[in-house]
Coordinates of C-alpha atoms and ligand atoms in Angstrom, one line a residue:
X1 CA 21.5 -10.4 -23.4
X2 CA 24.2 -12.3 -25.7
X3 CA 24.5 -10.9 -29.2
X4 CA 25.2 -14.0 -31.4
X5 CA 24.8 -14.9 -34.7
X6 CA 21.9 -16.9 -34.6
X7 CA 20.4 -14.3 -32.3
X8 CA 17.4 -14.0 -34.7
X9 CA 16.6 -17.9 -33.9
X10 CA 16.8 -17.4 -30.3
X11 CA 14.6 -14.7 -30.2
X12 CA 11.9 -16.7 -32.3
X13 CA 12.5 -18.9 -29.8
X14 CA 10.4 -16.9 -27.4
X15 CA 9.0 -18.6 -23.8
X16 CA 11.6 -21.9 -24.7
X17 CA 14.2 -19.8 -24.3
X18 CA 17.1 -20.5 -21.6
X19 CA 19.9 -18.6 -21.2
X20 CA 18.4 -14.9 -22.0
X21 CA 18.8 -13.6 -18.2
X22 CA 16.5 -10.4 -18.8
X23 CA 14.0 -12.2 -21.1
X24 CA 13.6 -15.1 -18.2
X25 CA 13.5 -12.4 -15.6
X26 CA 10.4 -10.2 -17.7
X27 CA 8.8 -13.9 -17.8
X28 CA 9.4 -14.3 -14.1
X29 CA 8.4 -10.8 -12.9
X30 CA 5.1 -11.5 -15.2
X31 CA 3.6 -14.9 -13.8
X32 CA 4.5 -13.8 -9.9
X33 CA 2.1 -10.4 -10.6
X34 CA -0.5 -12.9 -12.5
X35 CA 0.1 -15.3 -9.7
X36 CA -0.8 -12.8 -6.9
X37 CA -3.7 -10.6 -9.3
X38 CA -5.6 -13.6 -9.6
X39 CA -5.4 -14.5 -6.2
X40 CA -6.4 -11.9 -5.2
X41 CA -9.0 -11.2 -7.9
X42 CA -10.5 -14.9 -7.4
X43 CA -10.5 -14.3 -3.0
X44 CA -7.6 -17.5 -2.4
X45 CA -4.4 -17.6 -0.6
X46 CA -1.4 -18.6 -1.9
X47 CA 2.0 -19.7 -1.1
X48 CA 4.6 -16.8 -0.4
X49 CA 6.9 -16.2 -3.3
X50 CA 10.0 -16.8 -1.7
X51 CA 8.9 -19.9 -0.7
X52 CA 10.2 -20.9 -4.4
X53 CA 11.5 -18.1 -5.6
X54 CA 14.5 -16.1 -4.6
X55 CA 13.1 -12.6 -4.8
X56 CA 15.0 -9.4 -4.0
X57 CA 13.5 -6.3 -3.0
X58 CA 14.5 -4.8 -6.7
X59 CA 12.3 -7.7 -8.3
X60 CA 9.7 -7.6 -5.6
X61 CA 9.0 -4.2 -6.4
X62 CA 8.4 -4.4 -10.4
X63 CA 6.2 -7.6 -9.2
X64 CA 4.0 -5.0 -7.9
X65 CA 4.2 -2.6 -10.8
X66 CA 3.4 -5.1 -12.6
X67 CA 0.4 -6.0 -10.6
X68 CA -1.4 -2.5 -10.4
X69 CA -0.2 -2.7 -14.7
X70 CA -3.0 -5.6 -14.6
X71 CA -5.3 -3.2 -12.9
X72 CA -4.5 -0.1 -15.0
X73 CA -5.1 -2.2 -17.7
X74 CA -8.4 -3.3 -16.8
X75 CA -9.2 0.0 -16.4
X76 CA -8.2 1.6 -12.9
X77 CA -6.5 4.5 -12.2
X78 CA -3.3 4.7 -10.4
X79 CA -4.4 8.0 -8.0
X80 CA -1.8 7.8 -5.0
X81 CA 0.8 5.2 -2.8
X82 CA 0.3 3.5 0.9
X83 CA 3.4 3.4 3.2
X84 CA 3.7 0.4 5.1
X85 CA 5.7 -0.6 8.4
X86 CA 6.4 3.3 9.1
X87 CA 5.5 2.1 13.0
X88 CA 7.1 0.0 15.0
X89 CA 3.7 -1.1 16.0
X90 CA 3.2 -2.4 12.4
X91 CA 6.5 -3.4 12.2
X92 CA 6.6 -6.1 15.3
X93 CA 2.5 -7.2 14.5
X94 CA 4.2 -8.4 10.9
X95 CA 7.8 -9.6 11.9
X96 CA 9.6 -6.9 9.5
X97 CA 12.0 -4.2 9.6
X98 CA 11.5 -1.9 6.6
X99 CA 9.4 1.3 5.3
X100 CA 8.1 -0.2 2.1
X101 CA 5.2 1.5 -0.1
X102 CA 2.5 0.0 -2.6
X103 CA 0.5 1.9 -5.0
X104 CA -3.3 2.8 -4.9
X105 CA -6.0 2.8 -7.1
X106 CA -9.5 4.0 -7.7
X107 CA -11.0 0.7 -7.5
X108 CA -9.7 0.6 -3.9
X109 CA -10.9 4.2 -2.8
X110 CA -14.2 3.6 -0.4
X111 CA -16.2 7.0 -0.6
X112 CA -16.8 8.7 3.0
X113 CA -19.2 7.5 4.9
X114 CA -19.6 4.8 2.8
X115 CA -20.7 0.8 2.3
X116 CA -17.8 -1.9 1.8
X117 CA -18.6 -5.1 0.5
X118 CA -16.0 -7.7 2.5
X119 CA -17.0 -10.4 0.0
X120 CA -14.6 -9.4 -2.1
X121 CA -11.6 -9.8 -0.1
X122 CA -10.0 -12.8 2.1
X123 CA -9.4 -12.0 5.4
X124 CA -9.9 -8.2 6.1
X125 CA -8.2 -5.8 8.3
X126 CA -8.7 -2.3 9.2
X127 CA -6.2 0.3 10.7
X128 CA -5.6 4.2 11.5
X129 CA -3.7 6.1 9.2
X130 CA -3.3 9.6 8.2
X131 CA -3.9 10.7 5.1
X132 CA -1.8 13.6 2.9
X133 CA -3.4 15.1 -0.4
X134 CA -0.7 15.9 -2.7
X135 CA -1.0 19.7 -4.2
X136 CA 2.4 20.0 -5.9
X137 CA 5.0 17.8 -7.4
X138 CA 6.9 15.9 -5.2
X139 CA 9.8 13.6 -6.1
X140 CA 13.2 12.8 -4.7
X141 CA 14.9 14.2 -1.0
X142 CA 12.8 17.4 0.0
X143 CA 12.8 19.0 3.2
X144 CA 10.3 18.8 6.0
X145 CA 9.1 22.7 4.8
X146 CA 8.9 21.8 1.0
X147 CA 6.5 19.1 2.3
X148 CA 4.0 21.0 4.5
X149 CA 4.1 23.2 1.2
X150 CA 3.2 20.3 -1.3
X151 CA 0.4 19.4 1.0
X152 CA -3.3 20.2 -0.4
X153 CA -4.9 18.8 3.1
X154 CA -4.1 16.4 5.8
X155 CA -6.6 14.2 6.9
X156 CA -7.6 11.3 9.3
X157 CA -7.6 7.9 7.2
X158 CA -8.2 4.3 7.4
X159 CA -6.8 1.6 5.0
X160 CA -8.1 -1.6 4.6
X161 CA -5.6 -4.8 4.3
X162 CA -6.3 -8.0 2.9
X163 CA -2.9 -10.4 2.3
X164 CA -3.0 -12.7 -1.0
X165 CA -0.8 -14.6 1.6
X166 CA -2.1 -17.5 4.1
X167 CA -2.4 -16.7 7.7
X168 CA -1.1 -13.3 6.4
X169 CA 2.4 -14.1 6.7
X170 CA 4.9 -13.1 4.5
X171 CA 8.6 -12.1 4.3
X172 CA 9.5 -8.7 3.2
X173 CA 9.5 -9.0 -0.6
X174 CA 7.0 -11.2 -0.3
X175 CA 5.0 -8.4 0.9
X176 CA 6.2 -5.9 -1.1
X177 CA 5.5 -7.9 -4.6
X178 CA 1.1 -8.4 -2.9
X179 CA 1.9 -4.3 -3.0
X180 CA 2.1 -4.1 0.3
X181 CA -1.6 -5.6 1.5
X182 CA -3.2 -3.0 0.1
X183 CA -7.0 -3.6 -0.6
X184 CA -9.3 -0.1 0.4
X185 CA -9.0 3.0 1.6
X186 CA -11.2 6.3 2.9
X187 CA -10.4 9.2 4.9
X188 CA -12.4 11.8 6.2
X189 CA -12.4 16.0 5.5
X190 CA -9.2 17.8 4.3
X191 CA -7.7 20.1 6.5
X192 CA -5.2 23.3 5.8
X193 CA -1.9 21.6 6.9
X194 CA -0.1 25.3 7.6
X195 CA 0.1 25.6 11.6
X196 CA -1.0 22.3 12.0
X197 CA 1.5 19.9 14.8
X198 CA 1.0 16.4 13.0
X199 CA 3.3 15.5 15.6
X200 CA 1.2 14.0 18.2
X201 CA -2.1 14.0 17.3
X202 CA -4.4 10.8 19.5
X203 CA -5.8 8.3 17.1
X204 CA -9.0 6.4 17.8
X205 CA -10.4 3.2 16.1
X206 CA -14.3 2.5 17.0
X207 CA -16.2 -0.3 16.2
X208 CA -19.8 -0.3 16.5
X209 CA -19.1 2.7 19.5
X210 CA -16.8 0.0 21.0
X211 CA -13.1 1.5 21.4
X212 CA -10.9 -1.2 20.0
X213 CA -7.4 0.6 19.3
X214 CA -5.8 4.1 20.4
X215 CA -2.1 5.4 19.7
X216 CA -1.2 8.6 18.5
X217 CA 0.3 10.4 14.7
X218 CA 4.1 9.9 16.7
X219 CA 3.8 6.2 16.1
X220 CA 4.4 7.0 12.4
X221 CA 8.1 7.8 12.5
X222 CA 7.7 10.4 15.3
X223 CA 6.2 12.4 12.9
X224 CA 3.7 11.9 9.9
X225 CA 5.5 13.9 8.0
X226 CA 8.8 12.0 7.7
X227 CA 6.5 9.3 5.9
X228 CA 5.6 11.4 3.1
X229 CA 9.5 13.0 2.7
X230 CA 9.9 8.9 2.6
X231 CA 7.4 8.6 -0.3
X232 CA 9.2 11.0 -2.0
X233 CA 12.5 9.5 -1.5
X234 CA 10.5 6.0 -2.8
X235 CA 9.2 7.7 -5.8
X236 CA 12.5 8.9 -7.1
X237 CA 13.5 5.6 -6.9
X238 CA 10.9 4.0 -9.2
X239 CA 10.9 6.5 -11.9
X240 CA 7.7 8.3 -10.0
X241 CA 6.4 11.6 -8.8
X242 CA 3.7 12.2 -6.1
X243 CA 1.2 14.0 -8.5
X244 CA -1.4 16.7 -7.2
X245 CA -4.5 15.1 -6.5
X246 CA -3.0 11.9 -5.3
X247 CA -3.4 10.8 -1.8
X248 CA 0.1 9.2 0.3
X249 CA -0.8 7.0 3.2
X250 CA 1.7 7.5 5.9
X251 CA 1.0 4.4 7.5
X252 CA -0.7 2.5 10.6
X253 CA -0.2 4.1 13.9
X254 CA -1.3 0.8 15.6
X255 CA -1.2 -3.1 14.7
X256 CA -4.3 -3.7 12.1
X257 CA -7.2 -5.3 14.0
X258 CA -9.5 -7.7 12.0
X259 CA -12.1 -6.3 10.2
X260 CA -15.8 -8.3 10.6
X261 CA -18.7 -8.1 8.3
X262 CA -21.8 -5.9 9.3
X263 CA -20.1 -3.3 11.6
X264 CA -19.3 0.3 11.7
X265 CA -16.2 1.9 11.8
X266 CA -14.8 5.1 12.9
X267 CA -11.9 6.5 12.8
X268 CA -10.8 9.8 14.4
X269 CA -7.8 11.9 15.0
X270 CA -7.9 15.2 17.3
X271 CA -8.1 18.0 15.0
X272 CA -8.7 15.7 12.2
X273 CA -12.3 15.2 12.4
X274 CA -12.7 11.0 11.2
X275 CA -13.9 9.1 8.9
X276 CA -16.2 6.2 8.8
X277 CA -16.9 3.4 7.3
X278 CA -19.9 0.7 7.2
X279 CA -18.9 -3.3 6.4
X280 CA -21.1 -6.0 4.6
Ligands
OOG301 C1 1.5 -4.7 5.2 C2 1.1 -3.3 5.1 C3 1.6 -2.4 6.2 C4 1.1 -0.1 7.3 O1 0.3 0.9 7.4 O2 2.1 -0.2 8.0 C5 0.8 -1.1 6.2 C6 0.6 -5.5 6.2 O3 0.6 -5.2 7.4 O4 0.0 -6.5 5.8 O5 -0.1 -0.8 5.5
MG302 MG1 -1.4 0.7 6.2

């Protein structure tokens, strides 16, 4: 920002404004994540960012701060973060390279067992995940043994997508700002992580009894684990901490399949129990 004398009258000036660099960016940052809220709010597509807008990852991500700050402000509660593209499985269904993250809500948390109304959202997809519950602190570069000790329970998961994006195609910030397709959430019991080999545990995705994905916990970089010493990492970075009582995503271990109305789901990892999930 330029300190000039007549600094006063340009910042009266407000929206009109040209030439303050932060101010513009603030404004920019702020009608992207009302751009892609109310997309998502009112169930429409729209056109990726970048197809106007050169957006860098830095920007992408306060996009999607500013996003879940909409939420927050309405009155949900930030309560743990997704990875995404942790599988190369994930990584070649959507055409990117990167481990990204996106944050999670209440709002988006679909009790066990439990009813979710697809009428909300554009055009669904479910996939396995495993889940972590975070008992301790975590923030920054940790080892793989402070980790398993910041870990309340592990847990076989399922997330729900939904992309504010047409056809679901997007570019990496693109992604990143619609915080990361997130959209619901549920996983089953918590288990005691001590002893357990998250290493290669097989994943199954049922639908109405039908078998429609397998792949195993190694799809998520070779080890579940290395997704949530990620998260850490990513926290640092954005001036967070994993909090106890939040729940990390580590990521799909297969592509995301579409996700009908009227159907059951179930989700289950050896060891890990599953978790299930009715759609309507
Ligand atoms: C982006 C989210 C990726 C995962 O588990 O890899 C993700 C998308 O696929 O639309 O959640
Ligand atoms: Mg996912």
């Amino acid at each position: 920002m330029t300190d000039t004398a007549d600094g006063a009258t340009e910042r009266t000036a407000g929206a009109t404004h040209v030439g303050d660099g932060e101010a513009t960016d603030a404004r920019l940052v702020a009608a992207l994540a009302g751009t892609l809220d109310e997309a998502g709010r009112g169930r429409r597509t729209v056109a990726r960012l970048t197809d106007t807008t050169d957006l860098d990852l830095d920007t992408a991500y306060r996009v999607q701060r500013a996003v879940i700050d909409r939420r927050v402000a309405r009155g949900e509660a930030l309560i743990g973060v997704k990875m995404g593209f942790t599988s190369r499985a994930k990584m070649v269904q959507m055409g990117v390279d990167d481990v990204i993250w996106g944050l999670l809500t209440d709002a988006m948390l679909v009790e066990e067992g439990g009813v979710l109304d697809l009428g909300e959202l554009i055009h669904p997809r479910i996939e396995p995940e495993i889940a972590f519950l975070i008992g301790s602190p975590l923030s920054g570069t940790i080892t793989p043994t402070e980790a398993v000790r910041a870990i309340a329970g592990v847990s076989v998961a399922y997330e729900v997508l939904d992309s504010r994006y047409a056809d679901f195609k997007f570019t990496l910030p693109d992604v990143i700002a619609d915080n990361a397709s997130a959209a619901g959430f549920g996983f089953g019991t918590w288990h005691d992580p001590t002893g357990l080999d998250l290493s290669n545990l097989g994943l199954l995705v049922e639908i109405d009894g039908r078998v429609v994905a397998t792949g195993s916990s190694a799809a998520i970089l070779g080890n579940p684990l290395r997704s949530l010493i990620a998260a850490a990492r990513l926290a640092a970075e954005a001036g967070l901490e994993l909090r106890p009582g939040w729940v990390v995503l580590a990521g799909a271990a297969t592509a995301a399949m579409p996700l009908p109305k009227g159907v059951h789901v179930r989700v289950s990892a050896a060891g890990l129990g599953r978790a299930e999930v009715t759609t309507r």
